[in-house]
Amino acid sequence: MERITVILRRNVLRTGKGDSGFLQLFISKRLLQGAAAALVGIFLPIYIYTATDNQFWVVGGFYAVASLCYALLLPLAMHLTNKIGFSRTLVLGGVFSIAQYALLYYAQQELIWYFLPAILLVFILFRLFHWVPFHVDFTLFTKEGERGRDVSLTFATIAFMGVVGPILAGFIIANSSYEVLFGVVTVLLVVSTISYSFVPETDAFFEWRWYETFTHLFSKKFRGLTTGAFANGAEIAVTMVAWPIFLFELLDGNVLEIGALSTVIVGVTIALQFFVGRHLDKAKGNSIKTLQYGSVFYAIGWLLKIFVLSTVQVFLVGLYHNVTRIFTKTPFTALLYDMSGDQSRYVDEMTVIREMADHLGRVISLVLIIGLTFVLPINYSFVIAVAASLALNLIHQLQT
């Protein structure tokens, strides 16, 4: 098993602007911005849900509109990114992330309806100027044969943040307020945004026009990539939006307990994470085989979550699901980066269509969830995640 210190040392010892970029990107994104995301991730949908009188359609609609606007506007935003520079655009995205949580800090719950449109706008702008530059930089700053371990390092860091973040956030909310939590997150994002200015610039340049991008998005050539990304987005929507609301309802709004339960035993998962990353790098076919088996067990985890009725069951099923997630999302993400990296100068174009497909998947998933919640309890929406988890395999099965 390659330890975290070995992976970091390998990246520290790289020389040159491009070779050192991974470490600088890792510090900005996974350590600083990752800490902010770990604090607020599970609680932002809960906050919008409670502030709007427990109306799920508002929460689902917020995220659905954000993803739809992101998918439609992304090719246009990329031309501005060309002028600014991909790495420098990360700073601009950081400014919008600061604005989002600053607005949330000043938005009293009774005034949320007035602030929600502005929060939605800066949320969309953050996505437009953050995710593609980040993914392109990550692809260009990593190498085939090492990418599985680098992906594992980022996922293990997310897992580690997931130990401290949710329970700390739950403690802050329970003993103070959401406003204090948003204030802490804003400070972290300011530091993260400053650190992005040290990420080396790349030579990426987005060449496709708006209509040309949509032509490639629905083309046969990229159907494996786009279908897999669409399925991934559909599953993410359930994880990001439906699952936190389900926990909130199941635990009667006990935010401290929600945070504690989200802090699942992570020592085992971190160890497994690095084992999987090293395993994927040994041979190209390992990613596909691991994804095939992992996605089945991961789908079973979503199926089990439908029937969760108690805190103990949440913990046990959550632990199982965290472990199986490693064997699903690590190979899937490594395959995505490998497929983008194989495109040479079109790495940014590939990243754009994959992001668009991912967020269109979220839109469809969220619309279905909203419809289901009008007639059934929210846990039945997990069926969507079951189907999406199995469909992740289409990323390689439909590849031409």
mmCIF file with all atom_site columns, C-alpha atoms in Angstrom, residues 9-127:
data_model
loop_
_atom_site.group_PDB
_atom_site.id
_atom_site.type_symbol
_atom_site.label_atom_id
_atom_site.label_alt_id
_atom_site.label_comp_id
_atom_site.label_asym_id
_atom_site.label_entity_id
_atom_site.label_seq_id
_atom_site.pdbx_PDB_ins_code
_atom_site.Cartn_x
_atom_site.Cartn_y
_atom_site.Cartn_z
_atom_site.occupancy
_atom_site.B_iso_or_equiv
_atom_site.pdbx_formal_charge
_atom_site.auth_seq_id
_atom_site.auth_comp_id
_atom_site.auth_asym_id
_atom_site.auth_atom_id
_atom_site.pdbx_PDB_model_num
ATOM 1   C CA . ARG A 1 9   ? 6.820   13.036 -1.451  1.00 0.00 ? 9   ARG A CA 1
ATOM 2   C CA . ARG A 1 10  ? 6.577   11.864 -5.059  1.00 0.00 ? 10  ARG A CA 1
ATOM 3   C CA . ASN A 1 11  ? 4.730   15.064 -5.961  1.00 0.00 ? 11  ASN A CA 1
ATOM 4   C CA . VAL A 1 12  ? 6.996   17.321 -3.877  1.00 0.00 ? 12  VAL A CA 1
ATOM 5   C CA . LEU A 1 13  ? 10.094  15.967 -5.641  1.00 0.00 ? 13  LEU A CA 1
ATOM 6   C CA . ARG A 1 14  ? 8.703   16.761 -9.084  1.00 0.00 ? 14  ARG A CA 1
ATOM 7   C CA . THR A 1 15  ? 10.397  19.711 -10.700 1.00 0.00 ? 15  THR A CA 1
ATOM 8   C CA . GLY A 1 16  ? 9.098   22.279 -13.153 1.00 0.00 ? 16  GLY A CA 1
ATOM 9   C CA . LYS A 1 17  ? 5.909   24.328 -13.258 1.00 0.00 ? 17  LYS A CA 1
ATOM 10  C CA . GLY A 1 18  ? 3.648   21.556 -14.510 1.00 0.00 ? 18  GLY A CA 1
ATOM 11  C CA . ASP A 1 19  ? 5.085   18.841 -12.280 1.00 0.00 ? 19  ASP A CA 1
ATOM 12  C CA . SER A 1 20  ? 4.692   20.878 -9.091  1.00 0.00 ? 20  SER A CA 1
ATOM 13  C CA . GLY A 1 21  ? 1.156   21.951 -10.009 1.00 0.00 ? 21  GLY A CA 1
ATOM 14  C CA . PHE A 1 22  ? -0.560  18.903 -8.509  1.00 0.00 ? 22  PHE A CA 1
ATOM 15  C CA . LEU A 1 23  ? 0.695   19.670 -5.007  1.00 0.00 ? 23  LEU A CA 1
ATOM 16  C CA . GLN A 1 24  ? -0.316  23.333 -5.204  1.00 0.00 ? 24  GLN A CA 1
ATOM 17  C CA . LEU A 1 25  ? -3.732  22.386 -6.588  1.00 0.00 ? 25  LEU A CA 1
ATOM 18  C CA . PHE A 1 26  ? -4.115  19.742 -3.885  1.00 0.00 ? 26  PHE A CA 1
ATOM 19  C CA . ILE A 1 27  ? -3.419  22.240 -1.082  1.00 0.00 ? 27  ILE A CA 1
ATOM 20  C CA . SER A 1 28  ? -5.840  24.835 -2.471  1.00 0.00 ? 28  SER A CA 1
ATOM 21  C CA . LYS A 1 29  ? -8.684  22.507 -3.405  1.00 0.00 ? 29  LYS A CA 1
ATOM 22  C CA . ARG A 1 30  ? -8.541  19.469 -1.151  1.00 0.00 ? 30  ARG A CA 1
ATOM 23  C CA . LEU A 1 31  ? -7.106  20.949 2.035   1.00 0.00 ? 31  LEU A CA 1
ATOM 24  C CA . LEU A 1 32  ? -8.427  24.512 2.211   1.00 0.00 ? 32  LEU A CA 1
ATOM 25  C CA . GLN A 1 33  ? -11.578 24.489 0.098   1.00 0.00 ? 33  GLN A CA 1
ATOM 26  C CA . GLY A 1 34  ? -12.118 20.863 1.098   1.00 0.00 ? 34  GLY A CA 1
ATOM 27  C CA . ALA A 1 35  ? -12.280 21.871 4.759   1.00 0.00 ? 35  ALA A CA 1
ATOM 28  C CA . ALA A 1 36  ? -14.987 24.416 3.947   1.00 0.00 ? 36  ALA A CA 1
ATOM 29  C CA . ALA A 1 37  ? -16.931 21.871 1.881   1.00 0.00 ? 37  ALA A CA 1
ATOM 30  C CA . ALA A 1 38  ? -16.718 19.284 4.668   1.00 0.00 ? 38  ALA A CA 1
ATOM 31  C CA . LEU A 1 39  ? -18.186 21.760 7.140   1.00 0.00 ? 39  LEU A CA 1
ATOM 32  C CA . VAL A 1 40  ? -21.135 22.888 5.054   1.00 0.00 ? 40  VAL A CA 1
ATOM 33  C CA . GLY A 1 41  ? -21.742 20.104 2.520   1.00 0.00 ? 41  GLY A CA 1
ATOM 34  C CA . ILE A 1 42  ? -24.436 18.087 4.237   1.00 0.00 ? 42  ILE A CA 1
ATOM 35  C CA . PHE A 1 43  ? -25.994 21.101 5.999   1.00 0.00 ? 43  PHE A CA 1
ATOM 36  C CA . LEU A 1 44  ? -26.573 23.537 3.098   1.00 0.00 ? 44  LEU A CA 1
ATOM 37  C CA . PRO A 1 45  ? -29.569 21.616 1.663   1.00 0.00 ? 45  PRO A CA 1
ATOM 38  C CA . ILE A 1 46  ? -30.881 21.154 5.215   1.00 0.00 ? 46  ILE A CA 1
ATOM 39  C CA . TYR A 1 47  ? -30.593 24.906 5.832   1.00 0.00 ? 47  TYR A CA 1
ATOM 40  C CA . ILE A 1 48  ? -32.528 25.775 2.658   1.00 0.00 ? 48  ILE A CA 1
ATOM 41  C CA . TYR A 1 49  ? -35.079 23.078 3.540   1.00 0.00 ? 49  TYR A CA 1
ATOM 42  C CA . THR A 1 50  ? -35.747 24.422 7.048   1.00 0.00 ? 50  THR A CA 1
ATOM 43  C CA . ALA A 1 51  ? -35.628 28.084 5.977   1.00 0.00 ? 51  ALA A CA 1
ATOM 44  C CA . THR A 1 52  ? -38.347 27.462 3.354   1.00 0.00 ? 52  THR A CA 1
ATOM 45  C CA . ASP A 1 53  ? -40.745 25.664 5.722   1.00 0.00 ? 53  ASP A CA 1
ATOM 46  C CA . ASN A 1 54  ? -39.581 22.120 4.903   1.00 0.00 ? 54  ASN A CA 1
ATOM 47  C CA . GLN A 1 55  ? -40.541 22.278 1.238   1.00 0.00 ? 55  GLN A CA 1
ATOM 48  C CA . PHE A 1 56  ? -38.341 19.813 -0.625  1.00 0.00 ? 56  PHE A CA 1
ATOM 49  C CA . TRP A 1 57  ? -39.333 21.117 -4.044  1.00 0.00 ? 57  TRP A CA 1
ATOM 50  C CA . VAL A 1 58  ? -37.519 24.379 -3.214  1.00 0.00 ? 58  VAL A CA 1
ATOM 51  C CA . VAL A 1 59  ? -34.280 22.567 -2.332  1.00 0.00 ? 59  VAL A CA 1
ATOM 52  C CA . GLY A 1 60  ? -34.501 20.221 -5.304  1.00 0.00 ? 60  GLY A CA 1
ATOM 53  C CA . GLY A 1 61  ? -35.467 23.101 -7.586  1.00 0.00 ? 61  GLY A CA 1
ATOM 54  C CA . PHE A 1 62  ? -32.530 25.222 -6.361  1.00 0.00 ? 62  PHE A CA 1
ATOM 55  C CA . TYR A 1 63  ? -29.987 22.543 -7.241  1.00 0.00 ? 63  TYR A CA 1
ATOM 56  C CA . ALA A 1 64  ? -31.784 21.539 -10.469 1.00 0.00 ? 64  ALA A CA 1
ATOM 57  C CA . VAL A 1 65  ? -31.854 25.115 -11.795 1.00 0.00 ? 65  VAL A CA 1
ATOM 58  C CA . ALA A 1 66  ? -28.195 25.579 -10.828 1.00 0.00 ? 66  ALA A CA 1
ATOM 59  C CA . SER A 1 67  ? -27.173 22.433 -12.722 1.00 0.00 ? 67  SER A CA 1
ATOM 60  C CA . LEU A 1 68  ? -29.304 23.254 -15.776 1.00 0.00 ? 68  LEU A CA 1
ATOM 61  C CA . CYS A 1 69  ? -27.879 26.787 -16.065 1.00 0.00 ? 69  CYS A CA 1
ATOM 62  C CA . TYR A 1 70  ? -24.378 25.412 -15.552 1.00 0.00 ? 70  TYR A CA 1
ATOM 63  C CA . ALA A 1 71  ? -24.773 22.854 -18.347 1.00 0.00 ? 71  ALA A CA 1
ATOM 64  C CA . LEU A 1 72  ? -26.254 25.382 -20.792 1.00 0.00 ? 72  LEU A CA 1
ATOM 65  C CA . LEU A 1 73  ? -23.836 28.236 -20.064 1.00 0.00 ? 73  LEU A CA 1
ATOM 66  C CA . LEU A 1 74  ? -20.590 26.299 -19.588 1.00 0.00 ? 74  LEU A CA 1
ATOM 67  C CA . PRO A 1 75  ? -19.389 26.446 -23.245 1.00 0.00 ? 75  PRO A CA 1
ATOM 68  C CA . LEU A 1 76  ? -19.873 30.236 -23.213 1.00 0.00 ? 76  LEU A CA 1
ATOM 69  C CA . ALA A 1 77  ? -18.055 30.626 -19.897 1.00 0.00 ? 77  ALA A CA 1
ATOM 70  C CA . MET A 1 78  ? -15.121 28.655 -21.293 1.00 0.00 ? 78  MET A CA 1
ATOM 71  C CA . HIS A 1 79  ? -14.352 31.406 -23.809 1.00 0.00 ? 79  HIS A CA 1
ATOM 72  C CA . LEU A 1 80  ? -13.927 33.840 -20.933 1.00 0.00 ? 80  LEU A CA 1
ATOM 73  C CA . THR A 1 81  ? -11.742 31.243 -19.227 1.00 0.00 ? 81  THR A CA 1
ATOM 74  C CA . ASN A 1 82  ? -9.552  31.204 -22.356 1.00 0.00 ? 82  ASN A CA 1
ATOM 75  C CA . LYS A 1 83  ? -8.884  34.929 -21.923 1.00 0.00 ? 83  LYS A CA 1
ATOM 76  C CA . ILE A 1 84  ? -8.244  34.775 -18.176 1.00 0.00 ? 84  ILE A CA 1
ATOM 77  C CA . GLY A 1 85  ? -6.304  31.494 -18.080 1.00 0.00 ? 85  GLY A CA 1
ATOM 78  C CA . PHE A 1 86  ? -7.474  28.200 -16.627 1.00 0.00 ? 86  PHE A CA 1
ATOM 79  C CA . SER A 1 87  ? -5.582  28.354 -13.339 1.00 0.00 ? 87  SER A CA 1
ATOM 80  C CA . ARG A 1 88  ? -6.277  32.047 -12.814 1.00 0.00 ? 88  ARG A CA 1
ATOM 81  C CA . THR A 1 89  ? -9.979  31.378 -13.388 1.00 0.00 ? 89  THR A CA 1
ATOM 82  C CA . LEU A 1 90  ? -9.909  29.270 -10.221 1.00 0.00 ? 90  LEU A CA 1
ATOM 83  C CA . VAL A 1 91  ? -9.360  32.526 -8.322  1.00 0.00 ? 91  VAL A CA 1
ATOM 84  C CA . LEU A 1 92  ? -12.456 34.034 -9.960  1.00 0.00 ? 92  LEU A CA 1
ATOM 85  C CA . GLY A 1 93  ? -14.480 30.951 -9.045  1.00 0.00 ? 93  GLY A CA 1
ATOM 86  C CA . GLY A 1 94  ? -13.209 31.314 -5.489  1.00 0.00 ? 94  GLY A CA 1
ATOM 87  C CA . VAL A 1 95  ? -14.495 34.899 -5.334  1.00 0.00 ? 95  VAL A CA 1
ATOM 88  C CA . PHE A 1 96  ? -17.998 33.699 -6.233  1.00 0.00 ? 96  PHE A CA 1
ATOM 89  C CA . SER A 1 97  ? -17.803 30.930 -3.615  1.00 0.00 ? 97  SER A CA 1
ATOM 90  C CA . ILE A 1 98  ? -16.955 33.584 -1.005  1.00 0.00 ? 98  ILE A CA 1
ATOM 91  C CA . ALA A 1 99  ? -19.921 35.677 -2.196  1.00 0.00 ? 99  ALA A CA 1
ATOM 92  C CA . GLN A 1 100 ? -22.256 32.685 -1.870  1.00 0.00 ? 100 GLN A CA 1
ATOM 93  C CA . TYR A 1 101 ? -21.507 32.058 1.801   1.00 0.00 ? 101 TYR A CA 1
ATOM 94  C CA . ALA A 1 102 ? -21.265 35.750 2.622   1.00 0.00 ? 102 ALA A CA 1
ATOM 95  C CA . LEU A 1 103 ? -24.840 36.082 1.327   1.00 0.00 ? 103 LEU A CA 1
ATOM 96  C CA . LEU A 1 104 ? -25.894 33.064 3.378   1.00 0.00 ? 104 LEU A CA 1
ATOM 97  C CA . TYR A 1 105 ? -24.259 34.655 6.440   1.00 0.00 ? 105 TYR A CA 1
ATOM 98  C CA . TYR A 1 106 ? -26.342 37.819 6.066   1.00 0.00 ? 106 TYR A CA 1
ATOM 99  C CA . ALA A 1 107 ? -29.526 36.053 4.944   1.00 0.00 ? 107 ALA A CA 1
ATOM 100 C CA . GLN A 1 108 ? -31.682 35.629 8.016   1.00 0.00 ? 108 GLN A CA 1
ATOM 101 C CA . GLN A 1 109 ? -33.936 32.586 7.666   1.00 0.00 ? 109 GLN A CA 1
ATOM 102 C CA . GLU A 1 110 ? -37.026 34.792 7.526   1.00 0.00 ? 110 GLU A CA 1
ATOM 103 C CA . LEU A 1 111 ? -35.475 36.691 4.581   1.00 0.00 ? 111 LEU A CA 1
ATOM 104 C CA . ILE A 1 112 ? -34.275 33.626 2.658   1.00 0.00 ? 112 ILE A CA 1
ATOM 105 C CA . TRP A 1 113 ? -36.817 34.100 -0.164  1.00 0.00 ? 113 TRP A CA 1
ATOM 106 C CA . TYR A 1 114 ? -35.306 37.509 -0.945  1.00 0.00 ? 114 TYR A CA 1
ATOM 107 C CA . PHE A 1 115 ? -31.719 36.263 -0.856  1.00 0.00 ? 115 PHE A CA 1
ATOM 108 C CA . LEU A 1 116 ? -32.237 32.911 -2.617  1.00 0.00 ? 116 LEU A CA 1
ATOM 109 C CA . PRO A 1 117 ? -32.074 34.277 -6.234  1.00 0.00 ? 117 PRO A CA 1
ATOM 110 C CA . ALA A 1 118 ? -28.758 36.054 -5.530  1.00 0.00 ? 118 ALA A CA 1
ATOM 111 C CA . ILE A 1 119 ? -27.369 32.959 -3.764  1.00 0.00 ? 119 ILE A CA 1
ATOM 112 C CA . LEU A 1 120 ? -28.406 30.842 -6.757  1.00 0.00 ? 120 LEU A CA 1
ATOM 113 C CA . LEU A 1 121 ? -26.691 33.259 -9.179  1.00 0.00 ? 121 LEU A CA 1
ATOM 114 C CA . VAL A 1 122 ? -23.302 33.237 -7.429  1.00 0.00 ? 122 VAL A CA 1
ATOM 115 C CA . PHE A 1 123 ? -23.601 29.464 -6.918  1.00 0.00 ? 123 PHE A CA 1
ATOM 116 C CA . ILE A 1 124 ? -23.923 29.034 -10.713 1.00 0.00 ? 124 ILE A CA 1
ATOM 117 C CA . LEU A 1 125 ? -21.052 31.461 -11.368 1.00 0.00 ? 125 LEU A CA 1
ATOM 118 C CA . PHE A 1 126 ? -18.829 29.553 -8.940  1.00 0.00 ? 126 PHE A CA 1
ATOM 119 C CA . ARG A 1 127 ? -19.486 26.317 -10.784 1.00 0.00 ? 127 ARG A CA 1
#
